[in-house]
Short mmCIF file of C-alpha atoms in Angstrom, two decimals:
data_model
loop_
_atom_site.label_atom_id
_atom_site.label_comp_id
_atom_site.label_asym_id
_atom_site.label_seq_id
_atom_site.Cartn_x
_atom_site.Cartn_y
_atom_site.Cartn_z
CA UNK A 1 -38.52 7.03 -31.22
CA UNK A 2 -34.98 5.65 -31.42
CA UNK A 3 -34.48 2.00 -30.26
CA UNK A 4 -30.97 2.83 -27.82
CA UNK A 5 -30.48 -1.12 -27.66
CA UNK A 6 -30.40 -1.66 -31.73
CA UNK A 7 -28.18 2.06 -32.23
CA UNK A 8 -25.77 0.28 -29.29
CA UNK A 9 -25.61 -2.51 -30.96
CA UNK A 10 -25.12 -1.23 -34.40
CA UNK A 11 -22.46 1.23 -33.21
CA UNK A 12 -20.54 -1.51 -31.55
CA UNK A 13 -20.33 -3.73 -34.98
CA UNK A 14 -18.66 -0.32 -37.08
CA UNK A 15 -16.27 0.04 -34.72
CA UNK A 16 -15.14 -3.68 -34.31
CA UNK A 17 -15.36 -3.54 -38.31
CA UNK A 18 -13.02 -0.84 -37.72
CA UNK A 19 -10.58 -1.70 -35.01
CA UNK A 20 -10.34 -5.17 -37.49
CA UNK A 21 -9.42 -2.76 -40.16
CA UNK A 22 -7.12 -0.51 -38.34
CA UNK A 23 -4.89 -4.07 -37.16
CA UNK A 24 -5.07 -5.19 -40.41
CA UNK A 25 -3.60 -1.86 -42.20
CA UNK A 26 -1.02 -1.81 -39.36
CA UNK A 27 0.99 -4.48 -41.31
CA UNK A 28 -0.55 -3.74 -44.59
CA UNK A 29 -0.20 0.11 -45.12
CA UNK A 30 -0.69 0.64 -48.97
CA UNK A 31 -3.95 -1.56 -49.00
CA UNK A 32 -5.97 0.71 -50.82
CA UNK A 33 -9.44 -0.87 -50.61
CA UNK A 34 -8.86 -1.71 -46.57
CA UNK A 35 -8.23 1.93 -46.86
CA UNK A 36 -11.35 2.98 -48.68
CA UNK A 37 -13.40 0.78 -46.37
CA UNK A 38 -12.33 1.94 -43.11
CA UNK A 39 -13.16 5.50 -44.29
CA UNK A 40 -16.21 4.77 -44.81
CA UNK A 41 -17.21 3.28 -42.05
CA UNK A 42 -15.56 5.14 -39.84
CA UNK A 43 -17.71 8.00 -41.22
CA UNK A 44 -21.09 5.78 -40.76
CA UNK A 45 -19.90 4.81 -37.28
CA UNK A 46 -19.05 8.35 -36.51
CA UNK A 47 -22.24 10.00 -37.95
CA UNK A 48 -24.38 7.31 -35.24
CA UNK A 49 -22.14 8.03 -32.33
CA UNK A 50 -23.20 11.65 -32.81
CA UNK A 51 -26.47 10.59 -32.85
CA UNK A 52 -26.54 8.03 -30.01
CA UNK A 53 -25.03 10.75 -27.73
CA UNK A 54 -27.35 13.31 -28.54
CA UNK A 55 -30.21 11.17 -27.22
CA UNK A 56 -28.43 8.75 -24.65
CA UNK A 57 -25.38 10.71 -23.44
CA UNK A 58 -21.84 10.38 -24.18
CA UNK A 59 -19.19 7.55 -25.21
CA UNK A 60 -16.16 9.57 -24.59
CA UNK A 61 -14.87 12.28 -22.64
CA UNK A 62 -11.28 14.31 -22.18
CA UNK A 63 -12.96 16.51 -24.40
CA UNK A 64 -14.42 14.15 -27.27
CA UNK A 65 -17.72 15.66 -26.92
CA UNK A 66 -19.89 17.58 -25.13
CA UNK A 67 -22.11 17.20 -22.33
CA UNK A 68 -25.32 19.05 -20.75
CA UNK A 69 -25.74 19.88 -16.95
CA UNK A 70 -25.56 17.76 -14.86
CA UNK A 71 -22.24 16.03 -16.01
CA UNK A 72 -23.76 13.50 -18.64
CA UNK A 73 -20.42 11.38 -18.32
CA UNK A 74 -20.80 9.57 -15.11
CA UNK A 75 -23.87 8.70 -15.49
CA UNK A 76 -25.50 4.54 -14.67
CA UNK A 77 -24.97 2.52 -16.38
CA UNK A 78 -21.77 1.69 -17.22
CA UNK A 79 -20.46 -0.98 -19.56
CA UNK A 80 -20.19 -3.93 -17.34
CA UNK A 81 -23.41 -3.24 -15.84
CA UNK A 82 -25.23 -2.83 -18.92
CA UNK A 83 -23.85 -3.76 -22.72
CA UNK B 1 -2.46 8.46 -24.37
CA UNK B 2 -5.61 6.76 -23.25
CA UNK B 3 -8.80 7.53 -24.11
CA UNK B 4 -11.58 5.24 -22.82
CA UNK B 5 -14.85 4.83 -24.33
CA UNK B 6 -17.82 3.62 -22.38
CA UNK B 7 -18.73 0.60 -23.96
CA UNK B 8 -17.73 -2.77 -24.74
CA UNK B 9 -16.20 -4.00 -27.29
CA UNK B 10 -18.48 -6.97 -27.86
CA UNK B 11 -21.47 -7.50 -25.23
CA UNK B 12 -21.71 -9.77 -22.34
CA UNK B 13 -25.01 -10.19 -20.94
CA UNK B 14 -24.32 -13.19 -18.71
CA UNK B 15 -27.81 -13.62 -16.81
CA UNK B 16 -27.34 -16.98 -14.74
CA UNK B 17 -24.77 -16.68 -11.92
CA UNK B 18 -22.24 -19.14 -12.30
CA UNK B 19 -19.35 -19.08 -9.60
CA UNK B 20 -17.46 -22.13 -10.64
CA UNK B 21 -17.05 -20.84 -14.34
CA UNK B 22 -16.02 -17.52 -12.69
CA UNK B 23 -13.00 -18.95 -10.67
CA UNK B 24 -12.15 -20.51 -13.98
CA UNK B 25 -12.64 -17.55 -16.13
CA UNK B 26 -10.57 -15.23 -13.78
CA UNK B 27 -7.10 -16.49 -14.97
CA UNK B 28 -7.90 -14.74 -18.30
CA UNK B 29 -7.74 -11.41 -16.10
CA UNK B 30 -4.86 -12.13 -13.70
CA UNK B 31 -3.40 -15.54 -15.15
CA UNK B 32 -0.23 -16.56 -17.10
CA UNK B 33 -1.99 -15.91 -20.62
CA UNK B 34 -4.78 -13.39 -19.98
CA UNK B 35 -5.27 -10.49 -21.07
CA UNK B 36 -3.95 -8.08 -18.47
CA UNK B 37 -0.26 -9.95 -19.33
CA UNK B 38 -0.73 -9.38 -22.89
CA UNK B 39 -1.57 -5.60 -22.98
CA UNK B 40 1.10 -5.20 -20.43
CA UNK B 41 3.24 -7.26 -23.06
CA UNK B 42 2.76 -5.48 -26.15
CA UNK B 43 2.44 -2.32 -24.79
CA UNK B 44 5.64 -2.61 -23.28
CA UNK B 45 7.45 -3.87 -26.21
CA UNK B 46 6.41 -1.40 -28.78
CA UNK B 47 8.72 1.19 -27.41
CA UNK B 48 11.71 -0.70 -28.74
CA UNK B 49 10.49 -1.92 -32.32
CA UNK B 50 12.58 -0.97 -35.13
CA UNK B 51 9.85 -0.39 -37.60
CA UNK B 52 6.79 1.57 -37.45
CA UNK B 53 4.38 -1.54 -38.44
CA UNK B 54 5.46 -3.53 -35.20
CA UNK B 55 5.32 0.04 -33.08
CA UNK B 56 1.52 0.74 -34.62
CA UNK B 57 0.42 -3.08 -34.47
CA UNK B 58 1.55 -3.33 -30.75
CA UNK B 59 0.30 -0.26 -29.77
CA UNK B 60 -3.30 -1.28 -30.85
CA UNK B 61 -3.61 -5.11 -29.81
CA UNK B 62 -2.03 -3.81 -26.65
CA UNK B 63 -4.93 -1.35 -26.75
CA UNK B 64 -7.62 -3.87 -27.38
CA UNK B 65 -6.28 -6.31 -25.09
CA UNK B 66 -7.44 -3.77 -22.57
CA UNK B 67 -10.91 -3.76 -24.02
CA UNK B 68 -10.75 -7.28 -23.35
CA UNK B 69 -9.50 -7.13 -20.11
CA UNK B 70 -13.21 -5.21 -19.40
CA UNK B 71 -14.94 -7.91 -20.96
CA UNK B 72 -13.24 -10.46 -18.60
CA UNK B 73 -14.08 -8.54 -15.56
CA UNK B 74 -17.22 -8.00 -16.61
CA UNK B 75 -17.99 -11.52 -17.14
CA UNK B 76 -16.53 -12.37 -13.59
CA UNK B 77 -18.58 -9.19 -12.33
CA UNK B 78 -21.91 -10.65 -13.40
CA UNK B 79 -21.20 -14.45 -12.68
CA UNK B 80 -20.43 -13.26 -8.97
CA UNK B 81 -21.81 -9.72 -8.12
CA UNK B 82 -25.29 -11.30 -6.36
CA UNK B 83 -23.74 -14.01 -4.49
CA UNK B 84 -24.49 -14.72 -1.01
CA UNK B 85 -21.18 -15.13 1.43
CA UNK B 86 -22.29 -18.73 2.12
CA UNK B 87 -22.38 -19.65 -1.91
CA UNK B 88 -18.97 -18.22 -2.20
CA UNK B 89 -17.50 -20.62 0.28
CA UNK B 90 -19.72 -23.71 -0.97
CA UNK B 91 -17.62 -22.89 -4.60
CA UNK B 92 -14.42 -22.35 -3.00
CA UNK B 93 -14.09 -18.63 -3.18
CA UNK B 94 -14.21 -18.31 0.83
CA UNK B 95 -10.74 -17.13 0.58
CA UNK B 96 -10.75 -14.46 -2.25
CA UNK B 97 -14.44 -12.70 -0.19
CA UNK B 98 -12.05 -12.59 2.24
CA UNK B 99 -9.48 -10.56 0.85
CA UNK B 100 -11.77 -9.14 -1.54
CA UNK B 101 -15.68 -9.24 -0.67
CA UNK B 102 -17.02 -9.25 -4.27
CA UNK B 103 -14.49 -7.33 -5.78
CA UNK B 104 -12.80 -7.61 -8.93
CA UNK B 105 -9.21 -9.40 -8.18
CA UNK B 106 -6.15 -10.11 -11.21
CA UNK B 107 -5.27 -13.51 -10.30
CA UNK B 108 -5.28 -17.37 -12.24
CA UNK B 109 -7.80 -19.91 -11.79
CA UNK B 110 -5.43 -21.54 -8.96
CA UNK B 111 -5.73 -18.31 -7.05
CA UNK B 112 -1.98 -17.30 -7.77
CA UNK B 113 -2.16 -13.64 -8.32
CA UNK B 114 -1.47 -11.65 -11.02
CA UNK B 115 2.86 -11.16 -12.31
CA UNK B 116 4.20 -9.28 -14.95
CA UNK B 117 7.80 -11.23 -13.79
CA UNK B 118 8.51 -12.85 -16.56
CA UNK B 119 8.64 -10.14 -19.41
CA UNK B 120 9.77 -9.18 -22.78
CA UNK B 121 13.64 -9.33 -23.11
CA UNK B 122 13.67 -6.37 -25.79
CA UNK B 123 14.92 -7.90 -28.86
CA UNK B 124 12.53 -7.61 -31.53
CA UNK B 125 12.44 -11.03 -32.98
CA UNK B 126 12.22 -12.32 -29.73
CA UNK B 127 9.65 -10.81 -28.74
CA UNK B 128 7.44 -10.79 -31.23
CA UNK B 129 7.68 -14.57 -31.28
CA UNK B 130 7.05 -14.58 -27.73
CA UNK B 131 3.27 -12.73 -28.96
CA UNK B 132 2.87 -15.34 -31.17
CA UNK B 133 3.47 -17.93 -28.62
CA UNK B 134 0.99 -15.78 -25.69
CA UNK B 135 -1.75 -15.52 -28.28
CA UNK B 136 -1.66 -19.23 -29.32
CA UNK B 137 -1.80 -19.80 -25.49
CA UNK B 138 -4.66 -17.58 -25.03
CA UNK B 139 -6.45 -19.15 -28.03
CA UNK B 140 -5.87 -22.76 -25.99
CA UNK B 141 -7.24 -21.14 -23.01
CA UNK B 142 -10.47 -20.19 -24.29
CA UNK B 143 -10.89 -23.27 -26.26
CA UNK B 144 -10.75 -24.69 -22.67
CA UNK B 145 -13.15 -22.06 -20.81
CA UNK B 146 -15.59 -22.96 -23.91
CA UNK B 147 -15.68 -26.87 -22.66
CA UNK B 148 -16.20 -26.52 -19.52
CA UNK B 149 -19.46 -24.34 -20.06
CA UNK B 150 -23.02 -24.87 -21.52
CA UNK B 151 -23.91 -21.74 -20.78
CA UNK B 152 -24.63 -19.90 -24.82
CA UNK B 153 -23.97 -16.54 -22.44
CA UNK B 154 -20.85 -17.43 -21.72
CA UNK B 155 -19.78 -18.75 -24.55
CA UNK B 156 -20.90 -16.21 -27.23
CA UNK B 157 -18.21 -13.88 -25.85
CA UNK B 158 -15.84 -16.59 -25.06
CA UNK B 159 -16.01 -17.69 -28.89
CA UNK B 160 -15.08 -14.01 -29.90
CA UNK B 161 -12.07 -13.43 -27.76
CA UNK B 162 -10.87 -16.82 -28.45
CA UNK B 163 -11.10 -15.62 -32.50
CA UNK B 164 -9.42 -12.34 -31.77
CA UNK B 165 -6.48 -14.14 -30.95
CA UNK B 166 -6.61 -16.30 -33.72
CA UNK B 167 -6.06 -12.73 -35.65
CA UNK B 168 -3.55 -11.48 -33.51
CA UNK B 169 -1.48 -14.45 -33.98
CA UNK B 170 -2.05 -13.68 -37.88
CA UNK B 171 -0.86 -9.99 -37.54
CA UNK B 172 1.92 -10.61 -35.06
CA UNK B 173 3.32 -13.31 -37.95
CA UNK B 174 3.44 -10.49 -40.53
CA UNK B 175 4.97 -7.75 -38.26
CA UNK B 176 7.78 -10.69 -37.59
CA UNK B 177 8.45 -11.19 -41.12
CA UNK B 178 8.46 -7.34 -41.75
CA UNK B 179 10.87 -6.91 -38.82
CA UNK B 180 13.57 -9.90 -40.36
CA UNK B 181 13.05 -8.40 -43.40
CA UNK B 182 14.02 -5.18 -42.36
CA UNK B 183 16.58 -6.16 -39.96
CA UNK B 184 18.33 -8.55 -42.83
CA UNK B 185 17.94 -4.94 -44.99
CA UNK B 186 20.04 -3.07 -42.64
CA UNK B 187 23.29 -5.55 -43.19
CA UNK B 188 23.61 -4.30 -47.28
CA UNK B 189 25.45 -1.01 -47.55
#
Protein backbone atom coordinates (compact mmCIF):
# COMPACT_ATOMS: atom_id res chain seq x y z
CA UNK A 1 0.00 0.00 0.00
CA UNK A 2 1.63 3.25 -1.08
CA UNK A 3 1.70 6.12 1.51
CA UNK A 4 0.32 9.19 -1.24
CA UNK A 5 1.37 11.81 1.58
CA UNK A 6 5.26 10.51 1.87
CA UNK A 7 5.41 9.86 -2.45
CA UNK A 8 3.94 13.79 -2.46
CA UNK A 9 6.25 14.78 -0.39
CA UNK A 10 9.21 13.03 -1.78
CA UNK A 11 8.28 14.08 -5.32
CA UNK A 12 8.08 17.67 -4.30
CA UNK A 13 11.86 17.67 -2.76
CA UNK A 14 13.40 16.14 -6.52
CA UNK A 15 11.88 18.63 -8.21
CA UNK A 16 12.83 21.69 -5.97
CA UNK A 17 16.39 19.83 -6.03
CA UNK A 18 15.85 20.27 -9.58
CA UNK A 19 14.35 23.62 -10.34
CA UNK A 20 17.62 24.72 -7.81
CA UNK A 21 19.69 22.97 -10.34
CA UNK A 22 18.14 24.13 -13.48
CA UNK A 23 18.70 28.20 -12.01
CA UNK A 24 21.91 27.37 -11.09
CA UNK A 25 23.11 25.87 -14.66
CA UNK A 26 21.29 28.88 -16.22
CA UNK A 27 24.40 31.02 -15.39
CA UNK A 28 26.73 28.16 -15.10
CA UNK A 29 26.30 26.08 -18.37
CA UNK A 30 29.53 23.87 -18.57
CA UNK A 31 29.14 22.71 -14.84
CA UNK A 32 29.58 19.24 -15.43
CA UNK A 33 28.74 17.68 -12.05
CA UNK A 34 25.45 20.19 -11.65
CA UNK A 35 24.95 18.52 -14.92
CA UNK A 36 25.38 14.93 -13.87
CA UNK A 37 23.21 15.60 -10.82
CA UNK A 38 20.26 17.05 -12.32
CA UNK A 39 20.14 14.00 -14.65
CA UNK A 40 19.87 11.97 -12.21
CA UNK A 41 17.44 13.19 -10.36
CA UNK A 42 15.43 14.26 -12.79
CA UNK A 43 15.27 10.55 -13.76
CA UNK A 44 14.40 9.50 -9.92
CA UNK A 45 11.85 12.31 -9.81
CA UNK A 46 10.46 11.28 -13.11
CA UNK A 47 10.36 7.47 -12.49
CA UNK A 48 7.94 8.51 -8.99
CA UNK A 49 5.78 10.90 -10.87
CA UNK A 50 4.93 7.94 -13.08
CA UNK A 51 4.25 6.13 -10.24
CA UNK A 52 2.31 8.64 -8.11
CA UNK A 53 -0.03 9.15 -11.14
CA UNK A 54 -0.68 5.73 -11.75
CA UNK A 55 -2.20 5.36 -8.28
CA UNK A 56 -3.37 9.04 -7.40
CA UNK A 57 -4.05 10.66 -10.79
CA UNK A 58 -2.20 13.12 -12.72
CA UNK A 59 0.30 16.20 -12.14
CA UNK A 60 0.13 17.53 -15.57
CA UNK A 61 -1.97 17.76 -18.46
CA UNK A 62 -1.83 19.43 -22.26
CA UNK A 63 -0.90 16.10 -23.01
CA UNK A 64 1.90 15.17 -20.32
CA UNK A 65 0.17 12.08 -19.48
CA UNK A 66 -2.64 10.16 -19.63
CA UNK A 67 -5.78 9.89 -17.90
CA UNK A 68 -8.70 7.18 -17.35
CA UNK A 69 -12.53 7.95 -17.66
CA UNK A 70 -13.81 10.10 -16.05
CA UNK A 71 -11.29 13.01 -16.75
CA UNK A 72 -8.69 12.24 -13.88
CA UNK A 73 -7.39 15.97 -14.25
CA UNK A 74 -9.96 18.00 -12.52
CA UNK A 75 -10.32 16.10 -9.95
CA UNK A 76 -10.48 17.55 -5.65
CA UNK A 77 -8.22 18.36 -4.43
CA UNK A 78 -6.25 20.80 -5.75
CA UNK A 79 -2.99 22.29 -4.50
CA UNK A 80 -4.16 25.02 -2.29
CA UNK A 81 -6.70 22.90 -0.83
CA UNK A 82 -4.55 20.11 -0.10
CA UNK A 83 -0.41 20.09 -0.30
CA UNK B 1 4.43 28.20 -23.11
CA UNK B 2 2.89 27.31 -19.80
CA UNK B 3 2.50 24.21 -18.48
CA UNK B 4 1.06 23.98 -14.94
CA UNK B 5 1.55 21.23 -12.63
CA UNK B 6 -0.82 20.51 -9.82
CA UNK B 7 1.14 20.89 -6.91
CA UNK B 8 3.05 23.17 -4.89
CA UNK B 9 6.18 23.94 -4.91
CA UNK B 10 6.78 23.69 -1.17
CA UNK B 11 3.61 22.88 1.14
CA UNK B 12 1.49 25.13 3.14
CA UNK B 13 -0.69 23.53 5.53
CA UNK B 14 -1.73 26.60 7.53
CA UNK B 15 -4.42 25.07 10.05
CA UNK B 16 -5.28 28.10 12.46
CA UNK B 17 -7.14 30.95 10.70
CA UNK B 18 -5.37 34.00 11.09
CA UNK B 19 -6.97 37.16 9.33
CA UNK B 20 -4.62 39.80 10.54
CA UNK B 21 -1.46 37.89 9.19
CA UNK B 22 -3.53 37.47 5.98
CA UNK B 23 -4.08 41.27 5.30
CA UNK B 24 -0.37 41.42 5.94
CA UNK B 25 0.66 38.55 3.85
CA UNK B 26 -1.47 39.72 0.80
CA UNK B 27 1.02 42.46 -0.36
CA UNK B 28 3.36 39.56 -1.33
CA UNK B 29 0.51 38.73 -4.00
CA UNK B 30 -0.61 42.19 -5.14
CA UNK B 31 2.07 44.55 -3.38
CA UNK B 32 5.10 46.64 -4.57
CA UNK B 33 7.60 43.57 -4.08
CA UNK B 34 5.49 40.40 -4.34
CA UNK B 35 5.57 37.99 -6.35
CA UNK B 36 2.95 38.68 -9.00
CA UNK B 37 5.38 42.05 -9.81
CA UNK B 38 8.33 39.95 -10.05
CA UNK B 39 7.15 37.21 -12.53
CA UNK B 40 5.54 39.96 -14.43
CA UNK B 41 9.14 41.59 -14.16
CA UNK B 42 11.35 39.01 -15.35
CA UNK B 43 9.17 37.58 -17.62
CA UNK B 44 8.86 40.67 -19.31
CA UNK B 45 12.42 41.50 -19.50
CA UNK B 46 13.79 38.34 -20.87
CA UNK B 47 12.56 39.14 -24.30
CA UNK B 48 15.20 41.82 -24.67
CA UNK B 49 18.42 40.16 -23.04
CA UNK B 50 21.38 40.01 -25.13
CA UNK B 51 22.65 36.71 -23.97
CA UNK B 52 21.05 33.46 -23.64
CA UNK B 53 22.04 33.03 -19.73
CA UNK B 54 19.93 36.22 -18.75
CA UNK B 55 17.01 35.00 -21.43
CA UNK B 56 17.06 31.23 -19.68
CA UNK B 57 17.60 32.60 -15.99
CA UNK B 58 14.61 35.07 -16.41
CA UNK B 59 12.52 32.86 -18.04
CA UNK B 60 12.68 30.36 -15.05
CA UNK B 61 12.64 32.68 -11.81
CA UNK B 62 9.89 34.39 -13.74
CA UNK B 63 8.44 30.88 -13.90
CA UNK B 64 8.86 30.07 -10.28
CA UNK B 65 7.83 33.32 -9.12
CA UNK B 66 4.49 32.09 -10.36
CA UNK B 67 4.75 28.97 -8.27
CA UNK B 68 5.12 31.31 -5.57
CA UNK B 69 2.50 33.45 -6.39
CA UNK B 70 0.21 29.98 -5.61
CA UNK B 71 1.81 29.58 -2.45
CA UNK B 72 0.85 33.19 -1.43
CA UNK B 73 -2.69 32.74 -2.36
CA UNK B 74 -2.84 29.73 -0.89
CA UNK B 75 -1.66 30.90 2.35
CA UNK B 76 -4.23 33.88 2.21
CA UNK B 77 -6.85 31.13 0.99
CA UNK B 78 -6.52 29.08 4.16
CA UNK B 79 -5.95 32.00 6.74
CA UNK B 80 -9.42 33.40 5.41
CA UNK B 81 -11.55 30.78 3.48
CA UNK B 82 -13.82 29.84 6.90
CA UNK B 83 -14.33 33.22 8.13
CA UNK B 84 -17.55 34.49 9.23
CA UNK B 85 -18.66 38.11 7.58
CA UNK B 86 -18.67 39.57 11.11
CA UNK B 87 -14.78 38.38 11.81
CA UNK B 88 -13.84 39.96 8.58
CA UNK B 89 -15.03 43.36 9.63
CA UNK B 90 -13.74 42.95 13.40
CA UNK B 91 -10.00 42.55 11.38
CA UNK B 92 -10.62 45.23 9.03
CA UNK B 93 -11.34 43.33 5.88
CA UNK B 94 -15.12 44.69 5.80
CA UNK B 95 -14.15 46.46 2.74
CA UNK B 96 -12.27 43.83 0.56
CA UNK B 97 -15.75 41.00 1.49
CA UNK B 98 -17.27 43.67 -0.01
CA UNK B 99 -15.75 43.85 -3.22
CA UNK B 100 -14.64 40.43 -2.99
CA UNK B 101 -16.61 38.00 -0.49
CA UNK B 102 -13.73 35.57 0.26
CA UNK B 103 -12.08 35.73 -2.85
CA UNK B 104 -8.60 35.84 -3.73
CA UNK B 105 -7.72 39.75 -4.50
CA UNK B 106 -3.81 41.14 -5.89
CA UNK B 107 -3.48 44.03 -3.73
CA UNK B 108 -0.69 45.38 -0.72
CA UNK B 109 -1.20 45.13 2.85
CA UNK B 110 -2.62 48.90 2.73
CA UNK B 111 -5.32 47.67 0.42
CA UNK B 112 -3.78 49.55 -2.70
CA UNK B 113 -4.30 47.16 -5.49
CA UNK B 114 -2.14 45.47 -7.55
CA UNK B 115 0.23 47.83 -10.61
CA UNK B 116 2.56 46.70 -12.98
CA UNK B 117 3.12 50.86 -13.63
CA UNK B 118 6.30 51.16 -12.85
CA UNK B 119 8.23 48.59 -15.13
CA UNK B 120 11.40 47.52 -16.65
CA UNK B 121 12.93 50.29 -18.92
CA UNK B 122 14.61 47.58 -21.34
CA UNK B 123 18.20 48.09 -20.96
CA UNK B 124 19.83 45.11 -19.78
CA UNK B 125 22.04 46.36 -17.06
CA UNK B 126 19.34 48.23 -15.84
CA UNK B 127 17.24 45.92 -15.43
CA UNK B 128 18.84 43.29 -14.14
CA UNK B 129 19.96 45.54 -11.31
CA UNK B 130 16.52 46.53 -10.83
CA UNK B 131 15.99 42.26 -10.00
CA UNK B 132 18.58 42.52 -7.75
CA UNK B 133 17.12 45.42 -6.01
CA UNK B 134 13.11 43.61 -6.12
CA UNK B 135 14.56 40.43 -4.70
CA UNK B 136 16.53 42.13 -1.85
CA UNK B 137 13.14 43.89 -1.23
CA UNK B 138 11.25 40.77 -1.22
CA UNK B 139 13.86 39.12 1.05
CA UNK B 140 13.13 42.37 3.59
CA UNK B 141 9.56 41.68 3.22
CA UNK B 142 9.48 38.29 4.42
CA UNK B 143 11.97 38.90 7.07
CA UNK B 144 9.10 41.23 8.18
CA UNK B 145 5.97 38.79 7.63
CA UNK B 146 8.30 36.26 9.76
CA UNK B 147 8.15 38.86 12.93
CA UNK B 148 5.04 39.56 13.04
CA UNK B 149 3.95 35.76 13.31
CA UNK B 150 4.33 32.88 15.88
CA UNK B 151 2.56 30.79 13.98
CA UNK B 152 5.54 27.61 12.88
CA UNK B 153 2.68 27.19 9.87
CA UNK B 154 3.21 30.25 8.67
CA UNK B 155 6.48 30.61 9.00
CA UNK B 156 7.91 27.30 7.62
CA UNK B 157 6.86 28.53 4.16
CA UNK B 158 7.58 32.07 4.86
CA UNK B 159 11.32 31.01 5.74
CA UNK B 160 11.56 29.24 2.25
CA UNK B 161 10.37 31.97 -0.01
CA UNK B 162 12.27 34.44 1.91
CA UNK B 163 15.58 31.97 1.02
CA UNK B 164 14.56 31.67 -2.58
CA UNK B 165 15.20 35.14 -2.95
CA UNK B 166 18.25 35.12 -1.23
CA UNK B 167 19.25 32.76 -4.43
CA UNK B 168 17.73 34.76 -6.91
CA UNK B 169 19.58 37.72 -5.84
CA UNK B 170 22.77 35.30 -6.19
CA UNK B 171 21.85 34.26 -9.82
CA UNK B 172 20.60 37.63 -10.98
CA UNK B 173 24.38 38.98 -9.78
CA UNK B 174 26.03 36.45 -12.14
CA UNK B 175 23.70 36.97 -15.19
CA UNK B 176 24.73 40.92 -14.57
CA UNK B 177 28.29 40.25 -14.67
CA UNK B 178 27.85 37.87 -17.72
CA UNK B 179 25.80 40.57 -19.48
CA UNK B 180 28.83 43.56 -18.81
CA UNK B 181 31.05 41.13 -19.75
CA UNK B 182 29.55 40.47 -22.86
CA UNK B 183 28.40 43.85 -23.61
CA UNK B 184 32.19 45.28 -22.85
CA UNK B 185 33.09 42.12 -25.52
CA UNK B 186 31.09 43.56 -28.23
CA UNK B 187 33.25 47.08 -28.27
CA UNK B 188 36.75 44.97 -29.55
CA UNK B 189 36.69 44.37 -33.29
Amino acid sequence: MINRDALYRNIQELEFACIDLNLYLDTHPDCEKAIYDYNNISMELNKLKKLYEINFGPFSNFGTSQSKCPWQWIEDPWPWERN
Amino acid sequence: MWIYEKKLEYPVNIKKKDLRMAKYIVTQYGGPDGELGAALRYLNQRYTMPTSKAKGLLTDIGTEELAHVEMICTMVYQLVNDASVEELERAGLGSLYTQHNHGLYPTDAFGVPFTAAFGSVGDPIADLTEDLAAEQKARATYEHLIRLTDDPDLIDPLRFLRQREVVHYQRFGEALNDVQFNMDRKKYY
